[in-house]
Coordinates of N, CA and C in Angstrom, one line a residue:
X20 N 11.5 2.0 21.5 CA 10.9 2.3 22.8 C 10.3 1.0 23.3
X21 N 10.6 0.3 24.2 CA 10.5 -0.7 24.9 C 8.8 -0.3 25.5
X22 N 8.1 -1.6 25.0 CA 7.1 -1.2 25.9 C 5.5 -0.7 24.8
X23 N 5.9 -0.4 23.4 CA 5.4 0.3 22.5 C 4.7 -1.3 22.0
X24 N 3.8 -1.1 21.5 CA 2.5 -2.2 20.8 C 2.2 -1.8 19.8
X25 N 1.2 -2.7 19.1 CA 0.6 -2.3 17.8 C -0.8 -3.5 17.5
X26 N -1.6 -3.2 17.5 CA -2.4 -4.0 17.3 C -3.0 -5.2 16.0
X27 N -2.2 -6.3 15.8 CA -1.7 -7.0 14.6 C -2.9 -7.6 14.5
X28 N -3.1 -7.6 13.0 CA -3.8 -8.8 12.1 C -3.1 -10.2 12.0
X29 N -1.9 -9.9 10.9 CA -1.4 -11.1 10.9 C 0.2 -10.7 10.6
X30 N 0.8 -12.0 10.4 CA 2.2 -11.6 10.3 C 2.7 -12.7 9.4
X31 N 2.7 -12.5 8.0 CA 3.0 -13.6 7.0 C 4.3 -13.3 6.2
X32 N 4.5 -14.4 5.5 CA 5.9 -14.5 4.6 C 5.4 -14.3 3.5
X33 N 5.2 -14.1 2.1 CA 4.6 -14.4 1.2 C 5.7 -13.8 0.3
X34 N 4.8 -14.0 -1.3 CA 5.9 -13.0 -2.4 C 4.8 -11.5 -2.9
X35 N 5.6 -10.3 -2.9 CA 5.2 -9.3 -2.8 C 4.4 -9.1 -4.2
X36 N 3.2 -9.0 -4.3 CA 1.8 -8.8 -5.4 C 1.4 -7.8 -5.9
X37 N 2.6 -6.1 -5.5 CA 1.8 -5.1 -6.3 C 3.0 -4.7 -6.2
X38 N 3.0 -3.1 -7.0 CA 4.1 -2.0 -6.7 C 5.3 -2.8 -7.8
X39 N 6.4 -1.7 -8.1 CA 6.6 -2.3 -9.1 C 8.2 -3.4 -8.3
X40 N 8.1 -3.3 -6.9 CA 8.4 -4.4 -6.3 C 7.8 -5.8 -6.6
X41 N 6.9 -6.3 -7.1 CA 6.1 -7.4 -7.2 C 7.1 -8.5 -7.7
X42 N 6.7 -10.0 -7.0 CA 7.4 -10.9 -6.6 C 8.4 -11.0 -6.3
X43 N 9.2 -9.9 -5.5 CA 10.0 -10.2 -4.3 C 9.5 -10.7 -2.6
X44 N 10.3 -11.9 -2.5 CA 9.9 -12.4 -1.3 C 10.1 -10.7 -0.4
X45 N 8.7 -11.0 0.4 CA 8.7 -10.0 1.6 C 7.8 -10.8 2.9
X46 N 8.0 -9.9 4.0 CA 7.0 -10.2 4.9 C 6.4 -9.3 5.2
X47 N 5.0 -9.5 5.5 CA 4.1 -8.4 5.7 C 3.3 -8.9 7.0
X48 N 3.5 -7.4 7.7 CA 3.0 -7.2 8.7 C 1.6 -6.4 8.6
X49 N 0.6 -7.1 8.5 CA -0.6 -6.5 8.3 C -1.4 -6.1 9.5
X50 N -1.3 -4.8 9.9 CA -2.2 -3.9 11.3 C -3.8 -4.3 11.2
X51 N -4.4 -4.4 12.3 CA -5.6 -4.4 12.6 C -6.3 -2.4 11.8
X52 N -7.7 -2.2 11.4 CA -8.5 -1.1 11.1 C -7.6 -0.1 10.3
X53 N -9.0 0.0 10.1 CA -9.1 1.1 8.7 C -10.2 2.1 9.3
X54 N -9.6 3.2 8.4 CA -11.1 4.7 8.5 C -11.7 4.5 7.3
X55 N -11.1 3.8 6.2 CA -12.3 3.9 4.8 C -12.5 2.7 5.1
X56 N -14.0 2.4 4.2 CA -14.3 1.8 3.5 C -14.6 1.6 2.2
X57 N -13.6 0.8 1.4 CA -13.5 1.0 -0.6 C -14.9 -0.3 -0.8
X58 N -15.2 -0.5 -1.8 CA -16.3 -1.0 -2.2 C -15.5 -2.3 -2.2
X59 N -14.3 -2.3 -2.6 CA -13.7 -3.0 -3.5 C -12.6 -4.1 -2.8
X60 N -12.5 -3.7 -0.8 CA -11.5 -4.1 -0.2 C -11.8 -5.6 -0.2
X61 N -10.4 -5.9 -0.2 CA -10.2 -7.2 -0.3 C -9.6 -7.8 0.7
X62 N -8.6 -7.0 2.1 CA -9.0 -7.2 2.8 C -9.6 -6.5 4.4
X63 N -10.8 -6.4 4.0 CA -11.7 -6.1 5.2 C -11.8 -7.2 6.7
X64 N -11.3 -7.9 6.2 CA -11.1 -9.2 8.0 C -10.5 -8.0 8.7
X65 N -9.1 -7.5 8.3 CA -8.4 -6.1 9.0 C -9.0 -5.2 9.5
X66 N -10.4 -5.1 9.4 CA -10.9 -3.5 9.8 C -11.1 -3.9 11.2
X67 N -11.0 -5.2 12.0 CA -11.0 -5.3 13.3 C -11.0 -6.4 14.1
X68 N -10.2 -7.3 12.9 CA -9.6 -8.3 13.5 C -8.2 -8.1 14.0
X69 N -7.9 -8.9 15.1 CA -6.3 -8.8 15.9 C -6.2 -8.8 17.0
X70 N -4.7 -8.9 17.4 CA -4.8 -8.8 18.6 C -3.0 -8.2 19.0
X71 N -3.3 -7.5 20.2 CA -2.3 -6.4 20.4 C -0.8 -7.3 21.0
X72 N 0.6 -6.6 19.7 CA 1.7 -7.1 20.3 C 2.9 -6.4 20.3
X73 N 3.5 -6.3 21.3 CA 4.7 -5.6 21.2 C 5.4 -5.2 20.5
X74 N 6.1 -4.4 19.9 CA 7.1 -4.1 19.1 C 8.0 -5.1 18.7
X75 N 8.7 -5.6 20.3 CA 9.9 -6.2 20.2 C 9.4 -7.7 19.6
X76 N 8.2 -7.7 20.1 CA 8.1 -9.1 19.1 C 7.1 -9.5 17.7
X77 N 6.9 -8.5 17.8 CA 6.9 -8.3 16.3 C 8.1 -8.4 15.4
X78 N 8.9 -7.7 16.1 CA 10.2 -7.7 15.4 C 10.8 -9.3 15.1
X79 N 10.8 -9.9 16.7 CA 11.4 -11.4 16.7 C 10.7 -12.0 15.5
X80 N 9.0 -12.0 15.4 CA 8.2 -12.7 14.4 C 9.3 -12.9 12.9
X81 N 9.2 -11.8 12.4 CA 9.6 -10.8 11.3 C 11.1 -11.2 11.2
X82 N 11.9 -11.1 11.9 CA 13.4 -12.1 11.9 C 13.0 -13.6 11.3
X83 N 12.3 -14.0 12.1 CA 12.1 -15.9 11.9 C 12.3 -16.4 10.5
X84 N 11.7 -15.1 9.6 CA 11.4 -15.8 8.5 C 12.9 -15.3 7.5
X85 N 13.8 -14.6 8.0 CA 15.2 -14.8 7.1 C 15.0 -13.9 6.0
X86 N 14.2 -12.7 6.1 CA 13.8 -12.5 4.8 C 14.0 -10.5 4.9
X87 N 14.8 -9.8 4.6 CA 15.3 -8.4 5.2 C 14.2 -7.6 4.3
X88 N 13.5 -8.0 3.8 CA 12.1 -7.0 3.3 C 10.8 -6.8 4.1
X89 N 10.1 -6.1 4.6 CA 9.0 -5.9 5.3 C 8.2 -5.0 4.9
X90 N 6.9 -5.3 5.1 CA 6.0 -4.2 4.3 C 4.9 -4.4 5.5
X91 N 4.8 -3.2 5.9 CA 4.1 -2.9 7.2 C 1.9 -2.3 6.0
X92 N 1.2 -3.1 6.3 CA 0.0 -2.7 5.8 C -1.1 -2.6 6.6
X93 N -2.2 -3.0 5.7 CA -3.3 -2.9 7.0 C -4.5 -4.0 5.4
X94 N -6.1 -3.0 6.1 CA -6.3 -2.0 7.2 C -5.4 -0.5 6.4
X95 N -5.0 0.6 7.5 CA -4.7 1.5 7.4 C -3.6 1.6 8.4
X96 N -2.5 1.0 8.7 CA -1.5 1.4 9.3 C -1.0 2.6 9.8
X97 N -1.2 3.9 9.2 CA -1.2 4.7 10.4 C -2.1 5.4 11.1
X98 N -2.9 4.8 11.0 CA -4.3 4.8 12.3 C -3.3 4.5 13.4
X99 N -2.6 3.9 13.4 CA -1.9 3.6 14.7 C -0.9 4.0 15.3
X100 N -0.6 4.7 17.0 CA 0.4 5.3 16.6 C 1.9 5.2 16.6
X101 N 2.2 4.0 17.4 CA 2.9 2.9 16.8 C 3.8 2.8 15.7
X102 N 3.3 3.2 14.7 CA 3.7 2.7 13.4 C 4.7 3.4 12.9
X103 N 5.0 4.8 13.0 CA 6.5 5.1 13.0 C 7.5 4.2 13.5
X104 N 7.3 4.5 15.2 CA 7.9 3.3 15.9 C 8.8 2.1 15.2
X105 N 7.4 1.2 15.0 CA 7.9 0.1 13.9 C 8.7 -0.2 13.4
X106 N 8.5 0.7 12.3 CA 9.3 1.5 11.3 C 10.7 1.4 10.8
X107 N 10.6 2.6 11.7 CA 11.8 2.9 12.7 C 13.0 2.0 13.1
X108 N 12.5 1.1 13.8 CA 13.2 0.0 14.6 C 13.5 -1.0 13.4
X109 N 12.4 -1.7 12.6 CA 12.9 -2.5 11.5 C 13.8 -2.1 11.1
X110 N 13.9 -0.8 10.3 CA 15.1 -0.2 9.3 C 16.4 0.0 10.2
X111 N 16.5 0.1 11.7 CA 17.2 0.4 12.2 C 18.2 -1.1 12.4
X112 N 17.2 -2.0 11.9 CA 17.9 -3.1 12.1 C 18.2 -3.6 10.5
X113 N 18.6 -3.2 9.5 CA 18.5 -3.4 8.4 C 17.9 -4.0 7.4
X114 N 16.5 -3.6 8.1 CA 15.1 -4.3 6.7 C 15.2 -3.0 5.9
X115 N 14.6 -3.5 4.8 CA 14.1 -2.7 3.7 C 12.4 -2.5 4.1
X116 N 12.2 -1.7 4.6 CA 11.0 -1.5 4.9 C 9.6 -0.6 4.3
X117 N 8.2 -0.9 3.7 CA 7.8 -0.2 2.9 C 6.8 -0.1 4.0
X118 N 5.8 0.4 3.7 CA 4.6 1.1 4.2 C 3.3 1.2 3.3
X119 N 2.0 0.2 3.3 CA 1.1 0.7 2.2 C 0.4 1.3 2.8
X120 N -0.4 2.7 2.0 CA -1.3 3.6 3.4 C -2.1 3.7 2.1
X121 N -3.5 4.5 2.8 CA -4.6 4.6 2.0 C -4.0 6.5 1.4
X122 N -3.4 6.9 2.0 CA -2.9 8.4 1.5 C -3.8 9.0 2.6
X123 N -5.0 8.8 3.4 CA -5.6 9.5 3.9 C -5.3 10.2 5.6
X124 N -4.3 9.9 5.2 CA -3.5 10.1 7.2 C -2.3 10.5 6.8
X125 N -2.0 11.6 7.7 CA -0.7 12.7 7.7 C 0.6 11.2 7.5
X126 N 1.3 11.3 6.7 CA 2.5 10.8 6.8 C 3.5 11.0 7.1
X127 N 4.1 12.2 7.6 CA 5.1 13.0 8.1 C 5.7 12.3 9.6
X128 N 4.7 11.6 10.0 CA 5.5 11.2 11.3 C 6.4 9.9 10.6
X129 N 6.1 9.4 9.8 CA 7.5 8.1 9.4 C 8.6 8.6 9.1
X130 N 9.2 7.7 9.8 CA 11.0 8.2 9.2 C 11.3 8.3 7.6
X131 N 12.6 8.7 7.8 CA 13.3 9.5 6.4 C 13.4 7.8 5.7
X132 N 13.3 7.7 5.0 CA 14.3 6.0 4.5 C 12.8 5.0 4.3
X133 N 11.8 5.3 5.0 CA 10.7 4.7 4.8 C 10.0 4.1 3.1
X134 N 9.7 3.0 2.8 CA 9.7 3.4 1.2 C 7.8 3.6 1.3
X135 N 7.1 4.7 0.6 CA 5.9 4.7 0.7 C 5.0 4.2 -0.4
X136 N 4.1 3.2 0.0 CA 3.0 2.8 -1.4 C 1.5 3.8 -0.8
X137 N 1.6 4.8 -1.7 CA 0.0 5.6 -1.1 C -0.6 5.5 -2.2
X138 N -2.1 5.0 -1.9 CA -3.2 5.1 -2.4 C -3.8 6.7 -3.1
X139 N -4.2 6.5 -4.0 CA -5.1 8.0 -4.0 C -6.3 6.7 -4.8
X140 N -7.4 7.4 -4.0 CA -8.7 7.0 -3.7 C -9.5 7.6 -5.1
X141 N -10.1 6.7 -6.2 CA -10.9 6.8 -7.7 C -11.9 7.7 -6.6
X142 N -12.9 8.3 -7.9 CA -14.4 8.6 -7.4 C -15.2 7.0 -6.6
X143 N -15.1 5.8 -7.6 CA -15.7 4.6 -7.6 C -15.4 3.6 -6.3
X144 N -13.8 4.4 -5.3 CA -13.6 3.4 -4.7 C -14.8 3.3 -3.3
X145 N -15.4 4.5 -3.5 CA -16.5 5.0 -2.7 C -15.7 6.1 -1.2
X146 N -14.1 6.2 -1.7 CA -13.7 7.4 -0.9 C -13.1 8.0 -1.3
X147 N -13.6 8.6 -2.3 CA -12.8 9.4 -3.1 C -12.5 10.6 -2.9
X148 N -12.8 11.3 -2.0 CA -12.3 12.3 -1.9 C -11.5 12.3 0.0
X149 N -10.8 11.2 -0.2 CA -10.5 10.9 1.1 C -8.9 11.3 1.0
X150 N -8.1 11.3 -0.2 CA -7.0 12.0 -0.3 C -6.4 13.0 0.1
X151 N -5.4 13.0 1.6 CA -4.5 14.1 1.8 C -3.4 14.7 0.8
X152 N -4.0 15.6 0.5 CA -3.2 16.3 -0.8 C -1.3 16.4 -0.1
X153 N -1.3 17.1 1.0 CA -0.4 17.4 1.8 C 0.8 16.6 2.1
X154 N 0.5 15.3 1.8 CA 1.3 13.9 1.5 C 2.1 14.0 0.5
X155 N 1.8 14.6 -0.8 CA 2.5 14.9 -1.5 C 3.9 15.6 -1.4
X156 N 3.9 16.1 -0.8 CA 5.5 16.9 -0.6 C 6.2 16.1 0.4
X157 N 6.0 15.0 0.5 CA 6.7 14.0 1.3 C 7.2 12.3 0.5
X158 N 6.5 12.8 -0.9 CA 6.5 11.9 -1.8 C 8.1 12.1 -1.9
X159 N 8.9 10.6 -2.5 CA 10.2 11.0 -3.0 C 10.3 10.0 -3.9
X160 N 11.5 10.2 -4.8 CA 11.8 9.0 -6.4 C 11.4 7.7 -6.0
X161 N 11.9 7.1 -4.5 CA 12.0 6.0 -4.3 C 10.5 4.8 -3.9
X162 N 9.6 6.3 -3.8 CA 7.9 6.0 -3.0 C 7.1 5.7 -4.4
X163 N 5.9 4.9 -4.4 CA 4.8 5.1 -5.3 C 3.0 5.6 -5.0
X164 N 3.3 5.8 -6.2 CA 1.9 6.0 -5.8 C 0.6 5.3 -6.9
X165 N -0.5 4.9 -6.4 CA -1.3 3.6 -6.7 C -2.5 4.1 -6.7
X166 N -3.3 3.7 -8.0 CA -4.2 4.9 -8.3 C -5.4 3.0 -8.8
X167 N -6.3 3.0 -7.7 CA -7.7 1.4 -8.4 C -8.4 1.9 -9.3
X168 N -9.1 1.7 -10.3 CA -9.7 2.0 -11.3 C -10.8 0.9 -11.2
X169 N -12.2 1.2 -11.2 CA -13.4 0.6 -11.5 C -13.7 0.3 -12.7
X170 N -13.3 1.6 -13.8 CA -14.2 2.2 -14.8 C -13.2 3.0 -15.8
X171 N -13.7 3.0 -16.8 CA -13.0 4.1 -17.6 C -12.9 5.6 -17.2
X172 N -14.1 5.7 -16.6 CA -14.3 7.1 -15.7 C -13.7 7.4 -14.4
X173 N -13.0 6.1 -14.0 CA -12.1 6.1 -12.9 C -10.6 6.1 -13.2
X174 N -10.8 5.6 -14.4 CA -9.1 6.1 -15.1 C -9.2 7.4 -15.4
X175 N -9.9 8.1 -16.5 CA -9.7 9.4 -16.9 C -9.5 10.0 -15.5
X176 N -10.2 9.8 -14.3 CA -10.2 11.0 -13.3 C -8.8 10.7 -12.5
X177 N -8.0 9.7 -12.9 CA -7.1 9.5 -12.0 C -5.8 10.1 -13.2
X178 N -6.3 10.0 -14.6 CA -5.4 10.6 -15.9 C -5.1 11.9 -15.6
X179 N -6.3 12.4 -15.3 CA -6.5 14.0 -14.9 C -5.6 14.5 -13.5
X180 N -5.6 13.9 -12.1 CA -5.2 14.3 -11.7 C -3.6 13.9 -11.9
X181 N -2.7 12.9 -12.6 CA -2.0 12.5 -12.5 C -1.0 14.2 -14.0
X182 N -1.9 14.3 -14.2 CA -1.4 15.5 -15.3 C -1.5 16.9 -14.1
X183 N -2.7 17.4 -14.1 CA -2.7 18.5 -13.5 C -1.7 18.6 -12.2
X184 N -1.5 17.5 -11.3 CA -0.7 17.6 -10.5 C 1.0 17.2 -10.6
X185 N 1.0 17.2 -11.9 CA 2.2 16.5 -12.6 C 2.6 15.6 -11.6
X186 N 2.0 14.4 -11.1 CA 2.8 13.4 -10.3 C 3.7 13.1 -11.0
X187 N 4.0 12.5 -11.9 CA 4.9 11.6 -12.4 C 6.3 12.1 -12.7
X188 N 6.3 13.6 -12.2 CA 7.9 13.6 -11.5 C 7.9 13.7 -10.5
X189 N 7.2 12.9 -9.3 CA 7.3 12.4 -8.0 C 7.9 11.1 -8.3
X190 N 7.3 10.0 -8.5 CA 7.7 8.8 -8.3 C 7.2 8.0 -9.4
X191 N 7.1 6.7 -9.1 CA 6.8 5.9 -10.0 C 4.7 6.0 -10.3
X192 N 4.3 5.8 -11.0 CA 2.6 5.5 -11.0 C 2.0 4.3 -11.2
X193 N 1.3 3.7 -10.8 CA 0.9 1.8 -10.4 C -0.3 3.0 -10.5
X194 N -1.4 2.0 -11.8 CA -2.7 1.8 -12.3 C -3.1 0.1 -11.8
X195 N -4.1 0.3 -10.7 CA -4.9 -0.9 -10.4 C -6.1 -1.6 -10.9
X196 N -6.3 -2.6 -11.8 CA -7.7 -2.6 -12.5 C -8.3 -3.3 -10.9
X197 N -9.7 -2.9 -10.5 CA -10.3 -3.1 -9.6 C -10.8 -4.6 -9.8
X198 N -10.6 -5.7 -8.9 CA -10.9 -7.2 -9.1 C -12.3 -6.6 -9.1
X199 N -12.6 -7.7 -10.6 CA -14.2 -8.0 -10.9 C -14.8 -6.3 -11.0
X200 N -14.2 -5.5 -11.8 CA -14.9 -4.4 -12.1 C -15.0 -3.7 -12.9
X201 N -13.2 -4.6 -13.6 CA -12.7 -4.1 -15.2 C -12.0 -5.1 -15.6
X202 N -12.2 -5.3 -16.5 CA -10.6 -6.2 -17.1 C -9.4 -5.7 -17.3
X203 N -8.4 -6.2 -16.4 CA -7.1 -6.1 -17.0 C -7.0 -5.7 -18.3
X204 N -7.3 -6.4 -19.2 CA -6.5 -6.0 -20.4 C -7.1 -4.8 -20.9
X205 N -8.6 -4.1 -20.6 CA -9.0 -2.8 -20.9 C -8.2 -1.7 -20.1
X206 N -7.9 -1.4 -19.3 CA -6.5 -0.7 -18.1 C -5.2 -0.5 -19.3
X207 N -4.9 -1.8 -19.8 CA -3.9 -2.1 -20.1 C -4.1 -0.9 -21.5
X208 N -5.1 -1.2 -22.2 CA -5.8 -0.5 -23.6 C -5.4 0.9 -23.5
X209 N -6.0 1.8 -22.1 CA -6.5 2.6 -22.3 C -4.8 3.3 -21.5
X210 N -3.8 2.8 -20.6 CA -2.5 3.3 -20.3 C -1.9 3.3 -21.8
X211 N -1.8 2.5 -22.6 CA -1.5 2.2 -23.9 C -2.0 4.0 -24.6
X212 N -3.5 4.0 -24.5 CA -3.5 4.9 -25.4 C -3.2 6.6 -24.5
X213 N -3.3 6.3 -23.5 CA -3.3 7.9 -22.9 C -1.3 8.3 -23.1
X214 N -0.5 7.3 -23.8 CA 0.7 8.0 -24.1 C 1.4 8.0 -22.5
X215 N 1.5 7.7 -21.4 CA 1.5 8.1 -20.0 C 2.6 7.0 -19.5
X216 N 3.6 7.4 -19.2 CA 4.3 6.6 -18.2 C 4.3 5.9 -17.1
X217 N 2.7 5.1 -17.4 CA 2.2 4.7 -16.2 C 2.4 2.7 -16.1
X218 N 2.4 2.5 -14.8 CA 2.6 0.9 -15.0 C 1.5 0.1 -14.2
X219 N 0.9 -0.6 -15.5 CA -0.2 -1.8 -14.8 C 0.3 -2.7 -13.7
X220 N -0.4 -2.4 -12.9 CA 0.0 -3.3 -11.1 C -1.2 -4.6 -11.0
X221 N -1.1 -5.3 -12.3 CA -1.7 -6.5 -11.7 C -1.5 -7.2 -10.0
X222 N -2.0 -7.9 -9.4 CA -1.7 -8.7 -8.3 C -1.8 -9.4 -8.3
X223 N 0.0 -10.2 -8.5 CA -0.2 -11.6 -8.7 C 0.0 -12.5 -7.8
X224 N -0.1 -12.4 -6.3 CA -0.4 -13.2 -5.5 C -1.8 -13.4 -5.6
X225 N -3.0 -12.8 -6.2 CA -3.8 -13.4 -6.4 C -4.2 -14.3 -7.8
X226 N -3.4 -13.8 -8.8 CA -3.2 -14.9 -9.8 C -2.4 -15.9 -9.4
X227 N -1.7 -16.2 -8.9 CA -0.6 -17.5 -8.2 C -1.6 -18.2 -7.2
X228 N -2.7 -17.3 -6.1 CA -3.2 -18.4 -5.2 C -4.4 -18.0 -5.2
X229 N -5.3 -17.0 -6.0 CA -6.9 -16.7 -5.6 C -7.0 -15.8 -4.4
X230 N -8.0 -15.1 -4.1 CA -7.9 -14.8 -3.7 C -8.3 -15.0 -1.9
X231 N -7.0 -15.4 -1.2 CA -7.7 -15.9 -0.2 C -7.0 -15.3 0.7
X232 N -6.9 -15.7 2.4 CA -6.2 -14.9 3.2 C -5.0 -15.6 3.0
X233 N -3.9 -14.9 4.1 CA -2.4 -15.5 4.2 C -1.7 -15.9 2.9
X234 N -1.3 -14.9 2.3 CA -0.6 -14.8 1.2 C -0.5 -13.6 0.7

């Protein structure tokens, strides 16, 4: 749709840091705002930094770099409504295109083919009960889902729902140790002992560069 915007943070090349895509070159298209606030965001510049750009050149940007992966983020990406759109048009042009969302906004308007990274929000991340359950039946083999952990009490509750709601014949499961809240290697301990088919999603764009912007 000629004419359609989106209001951008930034538009980088980097190597992809979570999901169990991690370190494939991608580009990410990172949207301006968010509706939560996690204790733990890392990046908050997003919640209202940017500035508003076309579709079509978003798209040009996103070509430049040679690279047929794109992962559209934020912030909260579908806050905007746009973002189907996007989408849409990338994949229509042959990107592999993902989507990271906080899980808290209806997902049903993205197209079929879309690959989705959704959040479900600990008690600790301070929005915890900000999860649209209803996202679930839109989940497919190809989507993940990404569960931050503060605390041991943030894993058991994310253990619990990962059983009660049997996710794990939805998609894949990504356990995040929260920077500066747990250790990695305790995460690692406790997927170890819960028996659980789950995979630690360190982020190693931040072990390769710290944690800074543009990357």
């Amino acid at each position: 749709m000629i004419g359609k915007s989106a209001l951008v943070n930034e538009i980088i090349f980097s190597i992809q840091g979570e999901s169990s895509r991690a370190g494939i070159p991608t580009v990410f298209v990172r949207l301006t705002g968010c509706n939560l606030r996690c204790g733990y965001c890392d990046t908050s510049y997003a919640w209202d930094e940017g500035g508003q750009m076309d579709i079509d050149s978003i798209i040009e940007r996103v070509n430049s770099f040679n690279c047929k992966t794109v992962e559209i983020t934020g912030g909260e990406p579908m806050e905007q409504a746009s973002t189907p759109e996007l989408a849409n048009r990338l994949a229509e042009r042959g990107f592999t295109v993902m989507i990271e969302t906080n899980g808290s906004v209806d997902l049903s308007p993205l197209p079929e083919g879309i690959i989705k990274i959704v959040d479900v929000k600990c008690p600790e991340s301070g929005a915890g009960d900000s999860f649209l359950y209803a996202n679930l039946r839109l989940i497919t083999p190809d989507d993940e889902l990404k569960f931050v952990v503060s605390s041991k009490n943030d894993f058991n509750w994310a253990l619990k729902e990962i059983e009660t709601r049997n996710l794990l014949s939805l998609c894949r499961i990504n356990v995040t140790p929260a920077a500066g809240r747990v250790e990695p290697a305790d995460v690692a301990g406790w997927i170890l002992e819960s028996g659980k088919n789950l995979r630690l999603n360190l982020q190693i764009h931040k072990i390769l560069w710290g944690d800074v912007r543009g990357v």
